PDB file of N, CA and C in Angstrom:
ATOM      1  N   PHE A   1      19.634  21.471  81.473  1.00  0.00           N
ATOM      2  CA  PHE A   1      18.937  20.277  81.076  1.00  0.00           C
ATOM      3  C   PHE A   1      17.452  20.451  81.307  1.00  0.00           C
ATOM      4  N   SER A   2      16.697  19.647  80.647  1.00  0.00           N
ATOM      5  CA  SER A   2      15.251  19.603  80.835  1.00  0.00           C
ATOM      6  C   SER A   2      14.830  18.146  80.920  1.00  0.00           C
ATOM      7  N   VAL A   3      13.956  17.847  81.843  1.00  0.00           N
ATOM      8  CA  VAL A   3      13.364  16.518  81.936  1.00  0.00           C
ATOM      9  C   VAL A   3      11.868  16.705  81.776  1.00  0.00           C
ATOM     10  N   ILE A   4      11.276  16.006  80.834  1.00  0.00           N
ATOM     11  CA  ILE A   4       9.840  16.101  80.605  1.00  0.00           C
ATOM     12  C   ILE A   4       9.229  14.760  80.992  1.00  0.00           C
ATOM     13  N   LEU A   5       8.388  14.775  82.002  1.00  0.00           N
ATOM     14  CA  LEU A   5       7.722  13.558  82.456  1.00  0.00           C
ATOM     15  C   LEU A   5       6.297  13.547  81.925  1.00  0.00           C
ATOM     16  N   THR A   6       5.884  12.420  81.357  1.00  0.00           N
ATOM     17  CA  THR A   6       4.525  12.300  80.827  1.00  0.00           C
ATOM     18  C   THR A   6       3.867  11.048  81.404  1.00  0.00           C
ATOM     19  N   PRO A   7       2.553  11.098  81.611  1.00  0.00           N
ATOM     20  CA  PRO A   7       1.862   9.916  82.141  1.00  0.00           C
ATOM     21  C   PRO A   7       1.980   8.737  81.173  1.00  0.00           C
ATOM     22  N   SER A   8       2.145   7.534  81.730  1.00  0.00           N
ATOM     23  CA  SER A   8       2.248   6.329  80.907  1.00  0.00           C
ATOM     24  C   SER A   8       1.914   5.110  81.751  1.00  0.00           C
ATOM     25  N   ASP A   9       1.515   4.000  81.086  1.00  0.00           N
ATOM     26  CA  ASP A   9       1.254   2.758  81.832  1.00  0.00           C
ATOM     27  C   ASP A   9       2.543   1.982  82.067  1.00  0.00           C
ATOM     28  N   GLN A  10       3.650   2.419  81.471  1.00  0.00           N
ATOM     29  CA  GLN A  10       4.903   1.697  81.651  1.00  0.00           C
ATOM     30  C   GLN A  10       6.069   2.665  81.837  1.00  0.00           C
ATOM     31  N   ALA A  11       7.089   2.180  82.527  1.00  0.00           N
ATOM     32  CA  ALA A  11       8.294   2.985  82.724  1.00  0.00           C
ATOM     33  C   ALA A  11       9.116   2.961  81.446  1.00  0.00           C
ATOM     34  N   GLY A  12       9.829   4.014  81.188  1.00  0.00           N
ATOM     35  CA  GLY A  12      10.682   4.035  80.013  1.00  0.00           C
ATOM     36  C   GLY A  12      11.054   5.441  79.618  1.00  0.00           C
ATOM     37  N   MET A  13      11.832   5.526  78.571  1.00  0.00           N
ATOM     38  CA  MET A  13      12.317   6.802  78.074  1.00  0.00           C
ATOM     39  C   MET A  13      11.927   6.909  76.608  1.00  0.00           C
ATOM     40  N   ASN A  14      11.365   8.042  76.221  1.00  0.00           N
ATOM     41  CA  ASN A  14      11.011   8.250  74.813  1.00  0.00           C
ATOM     42  C   ASN A  14      12.242   8.575  73.975  1.00  0.00           C
ATOM     43  N   HIS A  15      13.056   9.502  74.457  1.00  0.00           N
ATOM     44  CA  HIS A  15      14.248   9.907  73.720  1.00  0.00           C
ATOM     45  C   HIS A  15      15.185  10.689  74.635  1.00  0.00           C
ATOM     46  N   VAL A  16      16.402  10.863  74.170  1.00  0.00           N
ATOM     47  CA  VAL A  16      17.386  11.723  74.824  1.00  0.00           C
ATOM     48  C   VAL A  16      17.729  12.806  73.819  1.00  0.00           C
ATOM     49  N   ALA A  17      17.805  14.042  74.285  1.00  0.00           N
ATOM     50  CA  ALA A  17      18.151  15.151  73.392  1.00  0.00           C
ATOM     51  C   ALA A  17      19.358  15.894  73.951  1.00  0.00           C
ATOM     52  N   TYR A  18      20.257  16.265  73.066  1.00  0.00           N
ATOM     53  CA  TYR A  18      21.446  17.020  73.458  1.00  0.00           C
ATOM     54  C   TYR A  18      21.515  18.308  72.657  1.00  0.00           C
ATOM     55  N   LYS A  19      21.994  19.356  73.309  1.00  0.00           N
ATOM     56  CA  LYS A  19      22.152  20.656  72.657  1.00  0.00           C
ATOM     57  C   LYS A  19      23.517  20.709  71.981  1.00  0.00           C
ATOM     58  N   VAL A  20      23.525  21.167  70.742  1.00  0.00           N
ATOM     59  CA  VAL A  20      24.777  21.397  70.026  1.00  0.00           C
ATOM     60  C   VAL A  20      25.072  22.891  70.055  1.00  0.00           C
ATOM     61  N   LYS A  21      26.296  23.269  69.717  1.00  0.00           N
ATOM     62  CA  LYS A  21      26.725  24.662  69.872  1.00  0.00           C
ATOM     63  C   LYS A  21      25.963  25.630  68.965  1.00  0.00           C
ATOM     64  N   GLN A  22      25.833  25.290  67.687  1.00  0.00           N
ATOM     65  CA  GLN A  22      25.163  26.214  66.764  1.00  0.00           C
ATOM     66  C   GLN A  22      24.316  25.451  65.753  1.00  0.00           C
ATOM     67  N   ASP A  23      23.384  26.155  65.146  1.00  0.00           N
ATOM     68  CA  ASP A  23      22.429  25.537  64.233  1.00  0.00           C
ATOM     69  C   ASP A  23      23.114  24.804  63.080  1.00  0.00           C
ATOM     70  N   ALA A  24      24.196  25.361  62.554  1.00  0.00           N
ATOM     71  CA  ALA A  24      24.901  24.726  61.430  1.00  0.00           C
ATOM     72  C   ALA A  24      25.455  23.355  61.812  1.00  0.00           C
ATOM     73  N   ASP A  25      25.704  23.132  63.103  1.00  0.00           N
ATOM     74  CA  ASP A  25      26.188  21.824  63.557  1.00  0.00           C
ATOM     75  C   ASP A  25      25.176  20.721  63.253  1.00  0.00           C
ATOM     76  N   LEU A  26      23.896  21.049  63.258  1.00  0.00           N
ATOM     77  CA  LEU A  26      22.872  20.043  62.963  1.00  0.00           C
ATOM     78  C   LEU A  26      23.051  19.480  61.557  1.00  0.00           C
ATOM     79  N   ASP A  27      23.387  20.354  60.615  1.00  0.00           N
ATOM     80  CA  ASP A  27      23.570  19.906  59.231  1.00  0.00           C
ATOM     81  C   ASP A  27      24.818  19.041  59.082  1.00  0.00           C
ATOM     82  N   SER A  28      25.923  19.441  59.715  1.00  0.00           N
ATOM     83  CA  SER A  28      27.147  18.636  59.589  1.00  0.00           C
ATOM     84  C   SER A  28      27.005  17.306  60.332  1.00  0.00           C
ATOM     85  N   LEU A  29      26.343  17.312  61.478  1.00  0.00           N
ATOM     86  CA  LEU A  29      26.128  16.058  62.207  1.00  0.00           C
ATOM     87  C   LEU A  29      25.168  15.134  61.461  1.00  0.00           C
ATOM     88  N   LYS A  30      24.193  15.718  60.778  1.00  0.00           N
ATOM     89  CA  LYS A  30      23.268  14.913  59.966  1.00  0.00           C
ATOM     90  C   LYS A  30      24.049  14.125  58.918  1.00  0.00           C
ATOM     91  N   ALA A  31      24.974  14.792  58.233  1.00  0.00           N
ATOM     92  CA  ALA A  31      25.778  14.120  57.206  1.00  0.00           C
ATOM     93  C   ALA A  31      26.634  13.014  57.822  1.00  0.00           C
ATOM     94  N   LYS A  32      27.193  13.266  58.995  1.00  0.00           N
ATOM     95  CA  LYS A  32      28.037  12.256  59.650  1.00  0.00           C
ATOM     96  C   LYS A  32      27.218  11.046  60.097  1.00  0.00           C
ATOM     97  N   VAL A  33      26.044  11.283  60.641  1.00  0.00           N
ATOM     98  CA  VAL A  33      25.180  10.177  61.077  1.00  0.00           C
ATOM     99  C   VAL A  33      24.745   9.355  59.868  1.00  0.00           C
ATOM    100  N   GLN A  34      24.343  10.035  58.794  1.00  0.00           N
ATOM    101  CA  GLN A  34      23.912   9.333  57.583  1.00  0.00           C
ATOM    102  C   GLN A  34      25.061   8.544  56.952  1.00  0.00           C
ATOM    103  N   ALA A  35      26.301   9.027  57.106  1.00  0.00           N
ATOM    104  CA  ALA A  35      27.460   8.314  56.561  1.00  0.00           C
ATOM    105  C   ALA A  35      27.638   6.950  57.229  1.00  0.00           C
ATOM    106  N   TYR A  36      27.109   6.789  58.425  1.00  0.00           N
ATOM    107  CA  TYR A  36      27.128   5.493  59.113  1.00  0.00           C
ATOM    108  C   TYR A  36      25.954   4.609  58.688  1.00  0.00           C
ATOM    109  N   GLY A  37      25.130   5.104  57.766  1.00  0.00           N
ATOM    110  CA  GLY A  37      23.987   4.326  57.291  1.00  0.00           C
ATOM    111  C   GLY A  37      22.768   4.431  58.188  1.00  0.00           C
ATOM    112  N   ILE A  38      22.745   5.444  59.035  1.00  0.00           N
ATOM    113  CA  ILE A  38      21.626   5.632  59.963  1.00  0.00           C
ATOM    114  C   ILE A  38      20.680   6.680  59.390  1.00  0.00           C
ATOM    115  N   ALA A  39      19.403   6.342  59.292  1.00  0.00           N
ATOM    116  CA  ALA A  39      18.392   7.276  58.771  1.00  0.00           C
ATOM    117  C   ALA A  39      18.176   8.415  59.763  1.00  0.00           C
ATOM    118  N   THR A  40      17.947   9.602  59.243  1.00  0.00           N
ATOM    119  CA  THR A  40      17.688  10.773  60.081  1.00  0.00           C
ATOM    120  C   THR A  40      16.364  11.406  59.685  1.00  0.00           C
ATOM    121  N   THR A  41      15.800  12.166  60.608  1.00  0.00           N
ATOM    122  CA  THR A  41      14.578  12.923  60.354  1.00  0.00           C
ATOM    123  C   THR A  41      14.789  14.336  60.877  1.00  0.00           C
ATOM    124  N   ASP A  42      14.405  15.326  60.084  1.00  0.00           N
ATOM    125  CA  ASP A  42      14.442  16.714  60.534  1.00  0.00           C
ATOM    126  C   ASP A  42      13.110  17.036  61.191  1.00  0.00           C
ATOM    127  N   LEU A  43      13.145  17.450  62.437  1.00  0.00           N
ATOM    128  CA  LEU A  43      11.930  17.834  63.160  1.00  0.00           C
ATOM    129  C   LEU A  43      11.864  19.354  63.222  1.00  0.00           C
ATOM    130  N   PRO A  44      10.717  19.953  62.917  1.00  0.00           N
ATOM    131  CA  PRO A  44      10.621  21.410  62.871  1.00  0.00           C
ATOM    132  C   PRO A  44      10.649  22.048  64.256  1.00  0.00           C
ATOM    133  N   GLU A  45      10.994  23.326  64.263  1.00  0.00           N
ATOM    134  CA  GLU A  45      10.961  24.119  65.495  1.00  0.00           C
ATOM    135  C   GLU A  45       9.589  23.977  66.146  1.00  0.00           C
ATOM    136  N   GLY A  46       9.568  23.828  67.455  1.00  0.00           N
ATOM    137  CA  GLY A  46       8.308  23.720  68.178  1.00  0.00           C
ATOM    138  C   GLY A  46       7.821  22.296  68.378  1.00  0.00           C
ATOM    139  N   THR A  47       8.525  21.302  67.807  1.00  0.00           N
ATOM    140  CA  THR A  47       8.139  19.911  68.053  1.00  0.00           C
ATOM    141  C   THR A  47       8.159  19.641  69.554  1.00  0.00           C
ATOM    142  N   LEU A  48       9.169  20.143  70.229  1.00  0.00           N
ATOM    143  CA  LEU A  48       9.199  20.189  71.694  1.00  0.00           C
ATOM    144  C   LEU A  48       9.042  21.646  72.098  1.00  0.00           C
ATOM    145  N   PRO A  49       8.309  21.934  73.161  1.00  0.00           N
ATOM    146  CA  PRO A  49       8.115  23.325  73.576  1.00  0.00           C
ATOM    147  C   PRO A  49       9.442  24.055  73.785  1.00  0.00           C
ATOM    148  N   ALA A  50       9.505  25.287  73.321  1.00  0.00           N
ATOM    149  CA  ALA A  50      10.646  26.187  73.517  1.00  0.00           C
ATOM    150  C   ALA A  50      11.942  25.636  72.922  1.00  0.00           C
ATOM    151  N   THR A  51      11.825  24.814  71.869  1.00  0.00           N
ATOM    152  CA  THR A  51      12.999  24.185  71.260  1.00  0.00           C
ATOM    153  C   THR A  51      12.999  24.438  69.761  1.00  0.00           C
ATOM    154  N   GLY A  52      14.179  24.744  69.211  1.00  0.00           N
ATOM    155  CA  GLY A  52      14.325  24.949  67.776  1.00  0.00           C
ATOM    156  C   GLY A  52      14.258  23.637  67.011  1.00  0.00           C
ATOM    157  N   ARG A  53      14.612  23.710  65.738  1.00  0.00           N
ATOM    158  CA  ARG A  53      14.580  22.502  64.901  1.00  0.00           C
ATOM    159  C   ARG A  53      15.510  21.444  65.486  1.00  0.00           C
ATOM    160  N   MET A  54      15.189  20.185  65.195  1.00  0.00           N
ATOM    161  CA  MET A  54      15.972  19.088  65.752  1.00  0.00           C
ATOM    162  C   MET A  54      16.318  18.064  64.683  1.00  0.00           C
ATOM    163  N   LEU A  55      17.412  17.371  64.925  1.00  0.00           N
ATOM    164  CA  LEU A  55      17.808  16.225  64.121  1.00  0.00           C
ATOM    165  C   LEU A  55      17.494  14.990  64.949  1.00  0.00           C
ATOM    166  N   GLN A  56      16.698  14.070  64.403  1.00  0.00           N
ATOM    167  CA  GLN A  56      16.292  12.857  65.125  1.00  0.00           C
ATOM    168  C   GLN A  56      16.853  11.645  64.402  1.00  0.00           C
ATOM    169  N   PHE A  57      17.364  10.672  65.174  1.00  0.00           N
ATOM    170  CA  PHE A  57      17.833   9.405  64.617  1.00  0.00           C
ATOM    171  C   PHE A  57      17.838   8.361  65.728  1.00  0.00           C
ATOM    172  N   ASN A  58      17.869   7.104  65.335  1.00  0.00           N
ATOM    173  CA  ASN A  58      17.925   6.010  66.306  1.00  0.00           C
ATOM    174  C   ASN A  58      19.316   5.404  66.301  1.00  0.00           C
ATOM    175  N   LEU A  59      19.850   5.196  67.490  1.00  0.00           N
ATOM    176  CA  LEU A  59      21.122   4.495  67.626  1.00  0.00           C
ATOM    177  C   LEU A  59      20.916   3.026  67.262  1.00  0.00           C
ATOM    178  N   PRO A  60      21.976   2.298  66.932  1.00  0.00           N
ATOM    179  CA  PRO A  60      21.817   0.865  66.651  1.00  0.00           C
ATOM    180  C   PRO A  60      21.150   0.109  67.802  1.00  0.00           C
ATOM    181  N   SER A  61      21.243   0.632  69.011  1.00  0.00           N
ATOM    182  CA  SER A  61      20.598   0.012  70.177  1.00  0.00           C
ATOM    183  C   SER A  61      19.088   0.190  70.159  1.00  0.00           C
ATOM    184  N   GLY A  62      18.595   1.098  69.288  1.00  0.00           N
ATOM    185  CA  GLY A  62      17.170   1.392  69.233  1.00  0.00           C
ATOM    186  C   GLY A  62      16.790   2.658  69.980  1.00  0.00           C
ATOM    187  N   HIS A  63      17.704   3.227  70.758  1.00  0.00           N
ATOM    188  CA  HIS A  63      17.401   4.453  71.499  1.00  0.00           C
ATOM    189  C   HIS A  63      17.262   5.637  70.538  1.00  0.00           C
ATOM    190  N   GLU A  64      16.224   6.428  70.755  1.00  0.00           N
ATOM    191  CA  GLU A  64      16.006   7.612  69.918  1.00  0.00           C
ATOM    192  C   GLU A  64      16.813   8.780  70.460  1.00  0.00           C
ATOM    193  N   MET A  65      17.582   9.407  69.576  1.00  0.00           N
ATOM    194  CA  MET A  65      18.382  10.576  69.927  1.00  0.00           C
ATOM    195  C   MET A  65      17.847  11.787  69.172  1.00  0.00           C
ATOM    196  N   ARG A  66      17.924  12.925  69.805  1.00  0.00           N
ATOM    197  CA  ARG A  66      17.587  14.183  69.144  1.00  0.00           C
ATOM    198  C   ARG A  66      18.676  15.187  69.465  1.00  0.00           C
ATOM    199  N   LEU A  67      19.041  15.976  68.471  1.00  0.00           N
ATOM    200  CA  LEU A  67      20.014  17.047  68.649  1.00  0.00           C
ATOM    201  C   LEU A  67      19.332  18.349  68.286  1.00  0.00           C
ATOM    202  N   TYR A  68      19.614  19.401  69.027  1.00  0.00           N
ATOM    203  CA  TYR A  68      19.025  20.713  68.757  1.00  0.00           C
ATOM    204  C   TYR A  68      20.053  21.788  69.085  1.00  0.00           C
ATOM    205  N   ALA A  69      19.874  22.976  68.527  1.00  0.00           N
ATOM    206  CA  ALA A  69      20.795  24.082  68.792  1.00  0.00           C
ATOM    207  C   ALA A  69      20.138  25.183  69.612  1.00  0.00           C
ATOM    208  N   MET A  70      18.830  25.376  69.477  1.00  0.00           N
ATOM    209  CA  MET A  70      18.149  26.469  70.165  1.00  0.00           C
ATOM    210  C   MET A  70      17.206  25.918  71.223  1.00  0.00           C
ATOM    211  N   LYS A  71      17.356  26.434  72.430  1.00  0.00           N
ATOM    212  CA  LYS A  71      16.440  26.085  73.525  1.00  0.00           C
ATOM    213  C   LYS A  71      16.211  27.349  74.332  1.00  0.00           C
ATOM    214  N   GLU A  72      14.969  27.769  74.395  1.00  0.00           N
ATOM    215  CA  GLU A  72      14.620  28.947  75.183  1.00  0.00           C
ATOM    216  C   GLU A  72      14.810  28.616  76.663  1.00  0.00           C
ATOM    217  N   CYS A  73      15.448  29.524  77.382  1.00  0.00           N
ATOM    218  CA  CYS A  73      15.631  29.312  78.820  1.00  0.00           C
ATOM    219  C   CYS A  73      14.303  29.601  79.514  1.00  0.00           C
ATOM    220  N   VAL A  74      13.691  28.565  80.051  1.00  0.00           N
ATOM    221  CA  VAL A  74      12.388  28.735  80.691  1.00  0.00           C
ATOM    222  C   VAL A  74      12.506  28.836  82.209  1.00  0.00           C
ATOM    223  N   GLY A  75      13.707  28.683  82.735  1.00  0.00           N
ATOM    224  CA  GLY A  75      13.915  28.835  84.170  1.00  0.00           C
ATOM    225  C   GLY A  75      13.466  27.622  84.960  1.00  0.00           C
ATOM    226  N   THR A  76      13.468  27.796  86.259  1.00  0.00           N
ATOM    227  CA  THR A  76      13.077  26.720  87.153  1.00  0.00           C
ATOM    228  C   THR A  76      12.340  27.307  88.344  1.00  0.00           C
ATOM    229  N   GLU A  77      11.384  26.587  88.841  1.00  0.00           N
ATOM    230  CA  GLU A  77      10.559  27.089  89.939  1.00  0.00           C
ATOM    231  C   GLU A  77      11.351  27.295  91.225  1.00  0.00           C
ATOM    232  N   VAL A  78      12.445  26.545  91.402  1.00  0.00           N
ATOM    233  CA  VAL A  78      13.220  26.663  92.644  1.00  0.00           C
ATOM    234  C   VAL A  78      14.361  27.664  92.527  1.00  0.00           C
ATOM    235  N   GLY A  79      14.544  28.277  91.356  1.00  0.00           N
ATOM    236  CA  GLY A  79      15.640  29.221  91.170  1.00  0.00           C
ATOM    237  C   GLY A  79      16.916  28.502  90.786  1.00  0.00           C
ATOM    238  N   SER A  80      17.963  29.277  90.502  1.00  0.00           N
ATOM    239  CA  SER A  80      19.216  28.660  90.064  1.00  0.00           C
ATOM    240  C   SER A  80      20.387  28.948  90.994  1.00  0.00           C
ATOM    241  N   ILE A  81      20.206  29.828  91.962  1.00  0.00           N
ATOM    242  CA  ILE A  81      21.278  30.126  92.911  1.00  0.00           C
ATOM    243  C   ILE A  81      20.916  29.526  94.258  1.00  0.00           C
ATOM    244  N   ASN A  82      21.683  28.544  94.677  1.00  0.00           N
ATOM    245  CA  ASN A  82      21.487  27.901  95.973  1.00  0.00           C
ATOM    246  C   ASN A  82      20.051  27.427  96.204  1.00  0.00           C
ATOM    247  N   PRO A  83      19.473  26.643  95.303  1.00  0.00           N
ATOM    248  CA  PRO A  83      18.082  26.214  95.505  1.00  0.00           C
ATOM    249  C   PRO A  83      17.957  25.251  96.685  1.00  0.00           C
ATOM    250  N   ASP A  84      16.822  25.298  97.337  1.00  0.00           N
ATOM    251  CA  ASP A  84      16.516  24.371  98.421  1.00  0.00           C
ATOM    252  C   ASP A  84      16.472  22.964  97.827  1.00  0.00           C
ATOM    253  N   PRO A  85      17.215  21.993  98.381  1.00  0.00           N
ATOM    254  CA  PRO A  85      17.221  20.659  97.783  1.00  0.00           C
ATOM    255  C   PRO A  85      15.877  19.938  97.866  1.00  0.00           C
ATOM    256  N   TRP A  86      15.039  20.271  98.830  1.00  0.00           N
ATOM    257  CA  TRP A  86      13.720  19.650  98.974  1.00  0.00           C
ATOM    258  C   TRP A  86      12.683  20.729  99.224  1.00  0.00           C
ATOM    259  N   PRO A  87      12.286  21.473  98.184  1.00  0.00           N
ATOM    260  CA  PRO A  87      11.301  22.539  98.383  1.00  0.00           C
ATOM    261  C   PRO A  87       9.993  21.986  98.944  1.00  0.00           C
ATOM    262  N   ASP A  88       9.452  22.655  99.949  1.00  0.00           N
ATOM    263  CA  ASP A  88       8.232  22.196 100.612  1.00  0.00           C
ATOM    264  C   ASP A  88       6.979  22.407  99.771  1.00  0.00           C
ATOM    265  N   ASN A  89       6.992  23.388  98.874  1.00  0.00           N
ATOM    266  CA  ASN A  89       5.774  23.758  98.155  1.00  0.00           C
ATOM    267  C   ASN A  89       5.638  23.103  96.781  1.00  0.00           C
ATOM    268  N   ILE A  90       6.530  22.194  96.418  1.00  0.00           N
ATOM    269  CA  ILE A  90       6.490  21.575  95.092  1.00  0.00           C
ATOM    270  C   ILE A  90       6.245  20.076  95.245  1.00  0.00           C
ATOM    271  N   LYS A  91       5.289  19.557  94.479  1.00  0.00           N
ATOM    272  CA  LYS A  91       4.990  18.123  94.517  1.00  0.00           C
ATOM    273  C   LYS A  91       5.760  17.398  93.426  1.00  0.00           C
ATOM    274  N   GLY A  92       6.033  16.122  93.647  1.00  0.00           N
ATOM    275  CA  GLY A  92       6.689  15.308  92.630  1.00  0.00           C
ATOM    276  C   GLY A  92       8.185  15.199  92.853  1.00  0.00           C
ATOM    277  N   ALA A  93       8.821  14.484  91.944  1.00  0.00           N
ATOM    278  CA  ALA A  93      10.263  14.240  92.038  1.00  0.00           C
ATOM    279  C   ALA A  93      11.028  15.341  91.325  1.00  0.00           C
ATOM    280  N   GLY A  94      12.063  15.829  91.942  1.00  0.00           N
ATOM    281  CA  GLY A  94      12.924  16.825  91.316  1.00  0.00           C
ATOM    282  C   GLY A  94      14.124  16.140  90.673  1.00  0.00           C
ATOM    283  N   ALA A  95      14.630  16.716  89.628  1.00  0.00           N
ATOM    284  CA  ALA A  95      15.802  16.145  88.951  1.00  0.00           C
ATOM    285  C   ALA A  95      16.945  17.143  89.013  1.00  0.00           C
ATOM    286  N   HIS A  96      17.347  17.501  90.220  1.00  0.00           N
ATOM    287  CA  HIS A  96      18.452  18.455  90.380  1.00  0.00           C
ATOM    288  C   HIS A  96      19.775  17.793  90.021  1.00  0.00           C
ATOM    289  N   TRP A  97      20.616  18.539  89.354  1.00  0.00           N
ATOM    290  CA  TRP A  97      21.984  18.141  89.063  1.00  0.00           C
ATOM    291  C   TRP A  97      22.071  16.873  88.204  1.00  0.00           C
ATOM    292  N   LEU A  98      21.121  16.695  87.319  1.00  0.00           N
ATOM    293  CA  LEU A  98      21.184  15.583  86.371  1.00  0.00           C
ATOM    294  C   LEU A  98      22.389  15.823  85.463  1.00  0.00           C
ATOM    295  N   ASP A  99      23.337  14.891  85.422  1.00  0.00           N
ATOM    296  CA  ASP A  99      24.551  15.155  84.652  1.00  0.00           C
ATOM    297  C   ASP A  99      24.978  14.027  83.718  1.00  0.00           C
ATOM    298  N   HIS A 100      24.219  12.939  83.645  1.00  0.00           N
ATOM    299  CA  HIS A 100      24.576  11.878  82.707  1.00  0.00           C
ATOM    300  C   HIS A 100      23.370  10.988  82.434  1.00  0.00           C
ATOM    301  N   VAL A 101      23.481  10.212  81.385  1.00  0.00           N
ATOM    302  CA  VAL A 101      22.425   9.269  81.019  1.00  0.00           C
ATOM    303  C   VAL A 101      23.097   7.927  80.721  1.00  0.00           C
ATOM    304  N   LEU A 102      22.561   6.863  81.269  1.00  0.00           N
ATOM    305  CA  LEU A 102      23.057   5.517  80.994  1.00  0.00           C
ATOM    306  C   LEU A 102      22.030   4.813  80.117  1.00  0.00           C
ATOM    307  N   LEU A 103      22.442   4.407  78.934  1.00  0.00           N
ATOM    308  CA  LEU A 103      21.561   3.694  78.016  1.00  0.00           C
ATOM    309  C   LEU A 103      21.977   2.228  77.999  1.00  0.00           C
ATOM    310  N   MET A 104      21.013   1.344  78.219  1.00  0.00           N
ATOM    311  CA  MET A 104      21.307  -0.094  78.236  1.00  0.00           C
ATOM    312  C   MET A 104      20.588  -0.783  77.084  1.00  0.00           C
ATOM    313  N   CYS A 105      21.224  -1.822  76.552  1.00  0.00           N
ATOM    314  CA  CYS A 105      20.617  -2.607  75.483  1.00  0.00           C
ATOM    315  C   CYS A 105      21.323  -3.954  75.409  1.00  0.00           C
ATOM    316  N   PRO A 106      20.704  -4.930  74.754  1.00  0.00           N
ATOM    317  CA  PRO A 106      21.396  -6.209  74.557  1.00  0.00           C
ATOM    318  C   PRO A 106      22.640  -5.994  73.693  1.00  0.00           C
ATOM    319  N   PHE A 107      23.670  -6.753  73.946  1.00  0.00           N
ATOM    320  CA  PHE A 107      24.908  -6.642  73.172  1.00  0.00           C
ATOM    321  C   PHE A 107      24.951  -7.736  72.113  1.00  0.00           C
ATOM    322  N   ASP A 108      25.117  -7.336  70.864  1.00  0.00           N
ATOM    323  CA  ASP A 108      25.220  -8.288  69.763  1.00  0.00           C
ATOM    324  C   ASP A 108      26.516  -7.994  69.010  1.00  0.00           C
ATOM    325  N   PRO A 109      27.571  -8.784  69.226  1.00  0.00           N
ATOM    326  CA  PRO A 109      28.860  -8.521  68.581  1.00  0.00           C
ATOM    327  C   PRO A 109      28.786  -8.522  67.054  1.00  0.00           C
ATOM    328  N   ALA A 110      27.767  -9.150  66.481  1.00  0.00           N
ATOM    329  CA  ALA A 110      27.642  -9.200  65.019  1.00  0.00           C
ATOM    330  C   ALA A 110      27.241  -7.851  64.430  1.00  0.00           C
ATOM    331  N   GLN A 111      26.746  -6.962  65.261  1.00  0.00           N
ATOM    332  CA  GLN A 111      26.317  -5.660  64.723  1.00  0.00           C
ATOM    333  C   GLN A 111      27.455  -4.708  64.744  1.00  0.00           C
TER     334      GLN A 111
END
């Protein structure tokens, strides 16, 4: 996983992105998303650093989703084998073992 934090005057999330198995999956998922009447946008490779082309769409809740197949492994400053849970030499919040995302929105049964 990757978490990209950017300065802002308000708390929030810009988008959630998930990796798919192979590049061809982006095309088949695009057709499935569009079949639900949801508009999609193709984002070119490099829109996010070290990331291949992406499929972007908004869920009915308004949350922006992105799907991609290629992500360059950029590593981590603390390593991947038995990393120190609170490294002394790194400033800021760490996001170790991030394994899920909870998206909240108003519920409208009419939609």
